[in-house]
PDB file of C-alpha atoms in Angstrom:
ATOM      1  CA  UNK A 395      83.161 185.122  20.870  1.00 72.00           C
ATOM      2  CA  UNK A 396      81.370 186.131  17.662  1.00 82.00           C
ATOM      3  CA  UNK A 397      83.854 184.169  15.545  1.00 79.00           C
ATOM      4  CA  UNK A 398      83.369 181.101  17.778  1.00 80.00           C
ATOM      5  CA  UNK A 399      79.580 181.342  17.420  1.00 83.00           C
ATOM      6  CA  UNK A 400      79.940 181.207  13.627  1.00 81.00           C
ATOM      7  CA  UNK A 401      82.165 178.104  13.749  1.00 81.00           C
ATOM      8  CA  UNK A 402      80.751 175.132  11.812  1.00 86.00           C
ATOM      9  CA  UNK A 403      81.859 171.667  10.692  1.00 84.00           C
ATOM     10  CA  UNK A 404      83.522 173.320   7.735  1.00 88.00           C
ATOM     11  CA  UNK A 405      86.613 173.786   9.928  1.00 88.00           C
ATOM     12  CA  UNK A 406      86.953 170.002   9.953  1.00 89.00           C
ATOM     13  CA  UNK A 407      86.834 169.860   6.148  1.00 90.00           C
ATOM     14  CA  UNK A 408      89.067 172.909   5.751  1.00 90.00           C
ATOM     15  CA  UNK A 409      91.788 171.256   7.822  1.00 92.00           C
ATOM     16  CA  UNK A 410      91.343 167.917   6.051  1.00 92.00           C
ATOM     17  CA  UNK A 411      91.579 169.462   2.573  1.00 92.00           C
ATOM     18  CA  UNK A 412      94.398 171.899   3.296  1.00 92.00           C
ATOM     19  CA  UNK A 413      97.947 171.381   2.057  1.00 92.00           C
ATOM     20  CA  UNK A 414      99.499 173.661   4.684  1.00 92.00           C
ATOM     21  CA  UNK A 415     102.467 172.083   6.501  1.00 94.00           C
ATOM     22  CA  UNK A 416     101.393 173.685   9.781  1.00 95.00           C
ATOM     23  CA  UNK A 417      98.183 171.620   9.718  1.00 94.00           C
ATOM     24  CA  UNK A 418      99.859 168.277   8.924  1.00 94.00           C
ATOM     25  CA  UNK A 419      99.539 166.933  12.473  1.00 94.00           C
ATOM     26  CA  UNK A 420      95.903 168.098  12.604  1.00 93.00           C
ATOM     27  CA  UNK A 421      95.177 166.260   9.332  1.00 94.00           C
ATOM     28  CA  UNK A 422      96.744 163.092  10.738  1.00 93.00           C
ATOM     29  CA  UNK A 423      94.553 163.309  13.845  1.00 91.00           C
ATOM     30  CA  UNK A 424      91.413 163.843  11.741  1.00 92.00           C
ATOM     31  CA  UNK A 425      92.370 160.903   9.505  1.00 92.00           C
ATOM     32  CA  UNK A 426      92.702 158.677  12.579  1.00 89.00           C
ATOM     33  CA  UNK A 427      89.277 159.838  13.769  1.00 89.00           C
ATOM     34  CA  UNK A 428      87.727 159.060  10.377  1.00 91.00           C
ATOM     35  CA  UNK A 429      89.342 155.600  10.298  1.00 91.00           C
ATOM     36  CA  UNK A 430      88.342 154.993  13.921  1.00 89.00           C
ATOM     37  CA  UNK A 431      91.990 154.310  14.679  1.00 87.00           C
ATOM     38  CA  UNK A 432      91.688 155.061  18.403  1.00 88.00           C
ATOM     39  CA  UNK A 433      93.663 153.819  21.374  1.00 91.00           C
ATOM     40  CA  UNK A 434      92.275 150.479  22.570  1.00 91.00           C
ATOM     41  CA  UNK A 435      90.948 150.133  26.096  1.00 92.00           C
ATOM     42  CA  UNK A 436      92.964 147.359  27.754  1.00 91.00           C
ATOM     43  CA  UNK A 437      91.014 147.253  30.986  1.00 91.00           C
ATOM     44  CA  UNK A 438      89.530 149.372  33.751  1.00 91.00           C
ATOM     45  CA  UNK A 439      89.067 149.100  37.483  1.00 90.00           C
ATOM     46  CA  UNK A 440      86.968 150.906  40.045  1.00 87.00           C
ATOM     47  CA  UNK A 441      88.786 151.023  43.378  1.00 85.00           C
ATOM     48  CA  UNK A 442      86.768 150.033  46.410  1.00 79.00           C
ATOM     49  CA  UNK A 443      87.125 151.576  49.845  1.00 77.00           C
ATOM     50  CA  UNK A 444      89.579 148.812  50.826  1.00 77.00           C
ATOM     51  CA  UNK A 445      91.988 149.534  47.956  1.00 79.00           C
ATOM     52  CA  UNK A 446      95.498 150.569  48.997  1.00 81.00           C
ATOM     53  CA  UNK A 447      95.772 153.252  46.331  1.00 80.00           C
ATOM     54  CA  UNK A 448      95.678 156.872  47.441  1.00 82.00           C
ATOM     55  CA  UNK A 449      94.843 159.726  45.103  1.00 83.00           C
ATOM     56  CA  UNK A 450      96.193 163.260  45.233  1.00 81.00           C
ATOM     57  CA  UNK A 451      94.734 166.406  43.701  1.00 80.00           C
ATOM     58  CA  UNK A 452      97.255 166.080  40.844  1.00 84.00           C
ATOM     59  CA  UNK A 453      95.657 163.585  38.438  1.00 87.00           C
ATOM     60  CA  UNK A 454      98.592 163.679  35.982  1.00 91.00           C
ATOM     61  CA  UNK A 455     101.023 162.717  38.721  1.00 92.00           C
ATOM     62  CA  UNK A 456      98.702 159.921  39.908  1.00 92.00           C
ATOM     63  CA  UNK A 457      98.434 158.582  36.356  1.00 94.00           C
ATOM     64  CA  UNK A 458     102.243 158.517  36.001  1.00 94.00           C
ATOM     65  CA  UNK A 459     102.653 156.694  39.319  1.00 93.00           C
ATOM     66  CA  UNK A 460     100.020 154.126  38.403  1.00 93.00           C
ATOM     67  CA  UNK A 461     101.596 153.519  34.979  1.00 94.00           C
ATOM     68  CA  UNK A 462     105.018 152.988  36.570  1.00 94.00           C
ATOM     69  CA  UNK A 463     103.506 150.577  39.106  1.00 93.00           C
ATOM     70  CA  UNK A 464     101.688 148.620  36.370  1.00 93.00           C
ATOM     71  CA  UNK A 465     104.880 148.303  34.328  1.00 92.00           C
ATOM     72  CA  UNK A 466     106.747 146.967  37.393  1.00 91.00           C
ATOM     73  CA  UNK A 467     104.192 144.137  37.768  1.00 88.00           C
ATOM     74  CA  UNK A 468     105.984 141.571  35.640  1.00 79.00           C
ATOM     75  CA  UNK A 469     106.725 137.890  35.717  1.00 70.00           C
ATOM     76  CA  UNK A 470     109.951 138.205  33.705  1.00 73.00           C
ATOM     77  CA  UNK A 471     112.506 140.995  34.075  1.00 76.00           C
ATOM     78  CA  UNK A 472     112.725 142.332  30.520  1.00 81.00           C
ATOM     79  CA  UNK A 473     113.809 145.957  30.128  1.00 84.00           C
ATOM     80  CA  UNK A 474     112.949 145.949  26.410  1.00 87.00           C
ATOM     81  CA  UNK A 475     109.386 144.811  27.101  1.00 87.00           C
ATOM     82  CA  UNK A 476     109.062 147.431  29.858  1.00 89.00           C
ATOM     83  CA  UNK A 477     110.187 150.167  27.439  1.00 91.00           C
ATOM     84  CA  UNK A 478     107.652 149.045  24.803  1.00 92.00           C
ATOM     85  CA  UNK A 479     104.884 149.091  27.390  1.00 93.00           C
ATOM     86  CA  UNK A 480     105.887 152.488  28.744  1.00 93.00           C
ATOM     87  CA  UNK A 481     105.847 153.923  25.212  1.00 95.00           C
ATOM     88  CA  UNK A 482     102.488 152.357  24.306  1.00 95.00           C
ATOM     89  CA  UNK A 483     100.389 152.474  27.482  1.00 96.00           C
ATOM     90  CA  UNK A 484      98.317 155.334  28.778  1.00 96.00           C
ATOM     91  CA  UNK A 485      96.546 155.549  32.152  1.00 95.00           C
ATOM     92  CA  UNK A 486      93.451 157.703  32.542  1.00 94.00           C
ATOM     93  CA  UNK A 487      91.756 158.420  35.848  1.00 92.00           C
ATOM     94  CA  UNK A 488      88.120 159.389  35.365  1.00 90.00           C
ATOM     95  CA  UNK A 489      86.458 161.131  38.311  1.00 87.00           C
ATOM     96  CA  UNK A 490      82.679 161.129  38.664  1.00 85.00           C
ATOM     97  CA  UNK A 491      80.680 162.925  41.317  1.00 79.00           C
ATOM     98  CA  UNK A 492      77.436 164.750  41.968  1.00 79.00           C
ATOM     99  CA  UNK A 493      79.301 168.056  41.836  1.00 75.00           C
ATOM    100  CA  UNK A 494      80.414 168.255  45.445  1.00 74.00           C
ATOM    101  CA  UNK A 495      83.172 165.630  45.387  1.00 75.00           C
ATOM    102  CA  UNK A 496      82.441 163.183  48.220  1.00 76.00           C
ATOM    103  CA  UNK A 497      79.741 165.286  49.908  1.00 80.00           C
ATOM    104  CA  UNK A 498      75.995 164.743  49.683  1.00 78.00           C
ATOM    105  CA  UNK A 499      74.608 167.380  47.295  1.00 78.00           C
ATOM    106  CA  UNK A 500      71.158 167.213  48.893  1.00 77.00           C
ATOM    107  CA  UNK A 501      72.644 168.798  52.032  1.00 79.00           C
ATOM    108  CA  UNK A 502      72.841 172.076  50.087  1.00 79.00           C
ATOM    109  CA  UNK A 503      69.275 171.901  48.736  1.00 82.00           C
ATOM    110  CA  UNK A 504      66.547 174.011  50.281  1.00 84.00           C
ATOM    111  CA  UNK A 505      63.000 172.672  50.467  1.00 80.00           C
ATOM    112  CA  UNK A 506      59.659 174.454  50.732  1.00 79.00           C
ATOM    113  CA  UNK A 507      56.377 173.144  52.079  1.00 75.00           C
ATOM    114  CA  UNK A 508      52.938 174.697  51.811  1.00 74.00           C
ATOM    115  CA  UNK A 509      51.419 171.836  53.799  1.00 73.00           C
ATOM    116  CA  UNK A 510      53.265 172.587  57.018  1.00 65.00           C
ATOM    117  CA  UNK A 511      52.648 176.300  56.728  1.00 65.00           C
ATOM    118  CA  UNK A 512      56.334 177.076  56.405  1.00 63.00           C
ATOM    119  CA  UNK A 513      56.890 180.098  54.263  1.00 72.00           C
ATOM    120  CA  UNK A 514      60.662 179.948  54.362  1.00 76.00           C
ATOM    121  CA  UNK A 515      63.302 177.603  52.962  1.00 80.00           C
ATOM    122  CA  UNK A 516      64.542 174.740  55.134  1.00 80.00           C
ATOM    123  CA  UNK A 517      66.880 171.782  54.839  1.00 82.00           C
ATOM    124  CA  UNK A 518      65.805 168.202  55.329  1.00 79.00           C
ATOM    125  CA  UNK A 519      67.745 165.480  57.058  1.00 78.00           C
ATOM    126  CA  UNK A 520      68.921 162.620  54.880  1.00 73.00           C
ATOM    127  CA  UNK A 521      66.493 160.136  56.431  1.00 75.00           C
ATOM    128  CA  UNK A 522      63.535 162.363  55.474  1.00 76.00           C
ATOM    129  CA  UNK A 523      64.510 162.910  51.826  1.00 75.00           C
ATOM    130  CA  UNK A 524      64.567 159.418  50.317  1.00 75.00           C
ATOM    131  CA  UNK A 525      65.771 155.914  51.064  1.00 74.00           C
ATOM    132  CA  UNK A 526      67.181 155.520  47.564  1.00 74.00           C
ATOM    133  CA  UNK A 527      69.895 158.162  47.919  1.00 74.00           C
ATOM    134  CA  UNK A 528      73.378 156.733  47.372  1.00 78.00           C
ATOM    135  CA  UNK A 529      75.874 156.225  50.180  1.00 77.00           C
ATOM    136  CA  UNK A 530      78.836 157.181  47.996  1.00 76.00           C
ATOM    137  CA  UNK A 531      78.840 160.443  46.061  1.00 76.00           C
ATOM    138  CA  UNK A 532      81.975 160.101  43.960  1.00 79.00           C
ATOM    139  CA  UNK A 533      84.033 157.440  42.264  1.00 83.00           C
ATOM    140  CA  UNK A 534      87.209 157.097  40.271  1.00 86.00           C
ATOM    141  CA  UNK A 535      87.756 154.738  37.377  1.00 89.00           C
ATOM    142  CA  UNK A 536      91.251 153.785  36.374  1.00 92.00           C
ATOM    143  CA  UNK A 537      91.460 152.987  32.683  1.00 93.00           C
ATOM    144  CA  UNK A 538      94.423 151.550  30.830  1.00 94.00           C
ATOM    145  CA  UNK A 539      94.738 152.206  27.084  1.00 95.00           C
ATOM    146  CA  UNK A 540      97.204 150.874  24.539  1.00 95.00           C
ATOM    147  CA  UNK A 541      98.357 152.884  21.525  1.00 93.00           C
ATOM    148  CA  UNK A 542      99.544 150.020  19.283  1.00 90.00           C
ATOM    149  CA  UNK A 543      97.745 146.942  17.918  1.00 86.00           C
ATOM    150  CA  UNK A 544     100.347 144.317  18.907  1.00 89.00           C
ATOM    151  CA  UNK A 545      98.355 141.434  20.459  1.00 92.00           C
ATOM    152  CA  UNK A 546     101.338 140.167  22.486  1.00 92.00           C
ATOM    153  CA  UNK A 547     101.825 143.603  24.037  1.00 92.00           C
ATOM    154  CA  UNK A 548      98.076 143.872  24.698  1.00 92.00           C
ATOM    155  CA  UNK A 549      98.051 140.508  26.515  1.00 91.00           C
ATOM    156  CA  UNK A 550     101.105 141.539  28.560  1.00 91.00           C
ATOM    157  CA  UNK A 551      99.416 144.826  29.490  1.00 92.00           C
ATOM    158  CA  UNK A 552      96.250 142.980  30.617  1.00 91.00           C
ATOM    159  CA  UNK A 553      98.290 140.570  32.726  1.00 91.00           C
ATOM    160  CA  UNK A 554     100.250 143.375  34.399  1.00 92.00           C
ATOM    161  CA  UNK A 555      97.127 145.456  35.044  1.00 92.00           C
ATOM    162  CA  UNK A 556      95.401 142.465  36.615  1.00 90.00           C
ATOM    163  CA  UNK A 557      98.439 141.818  38.821  1.00 91.00           C
ATOM    164  CA  UNK A 558      98.589 145.490  39.808  1.00 92.00           C
ATOM    165  CA  UNK A 559      94.892 145.402  40.781  1.00 90.00           C
ATOM    166  CA  UNK A 560      95.570 142.397  43.020  1.00 89.00           C
ATOM    167  CA  UNK A 561      98.577 144.105  44.640  1.00 89.00           C
ATOM    168  CA  UNK A 562      96.541 147.242  45.309  1.00 88.00           C
ATOM    169  CA  UNK A 563      93.713 145.157  46.813  1.00 84.00           C
ATOM    170  CA  UNK A 564      91.208 146.464  44.305  1.00 79.00           C
ATOM    171  CA  UNK A 565      88.049 144.717  45.428  1.00 61.00           C
ATOM    172  CA  UNK A 566      86.001 146.920  43.144  1.00 51.00           C
ATOM    173  CA  UNK A 567      84.879 146.066  39.640  1.00 58.00           C
ATOM    174  CA  UNK A 568      87.493 144.903  37.157  1.00 60.00           C
ATOM    175  CA  UNK A 569      86.937 144.572  33.454  1.00 62.00           C
ATOM    176  CA  UNK A 570      89.562 142.427  31.763  1.00 58.00           C
ATOM    177  CA  UNK A 571      87.759 140.902  28.807  1.00 57.00           C
ATOM    178  CA  UNK A 572      86.756 144.002  26.875  1.00 50.00           C
TER     179      UNK A 572
END
């Protein structure tokens, strides 16, 4: 822990300036970061309650299944194109919540009131807390990234993702023109 506390940005420069073969891959990653050579976001979708897609606890497995389903959404049967897409696409499922998955976090909050003469903690019902509390306490975003810069492949990926969203009845937000 003491060594970690003394860690500074010099590690970044030490790796970048080293000639050690063991750090070659690390140098390549840092060079990509410096050049802003990141994966490009193709599109993203937020599934609504009516979407057909079901998520498991295994996010990696879900991401693989979604990628396979997106690749199958094609107008022309081209195994070579499918292989290129499989090698260059990446699905990421981002999960956002208030810390209690799909449960209302306010249900676990204790309140105190001097006005009512209560000297102990109590819980409030939802209707007494606030009218601006959300109805939904978690959401998933499905993001599709592409590793290469080939415009034809990018357009094909967008088309397939859009088709997949339609098949899955994603009535949530779609972002196709990023």
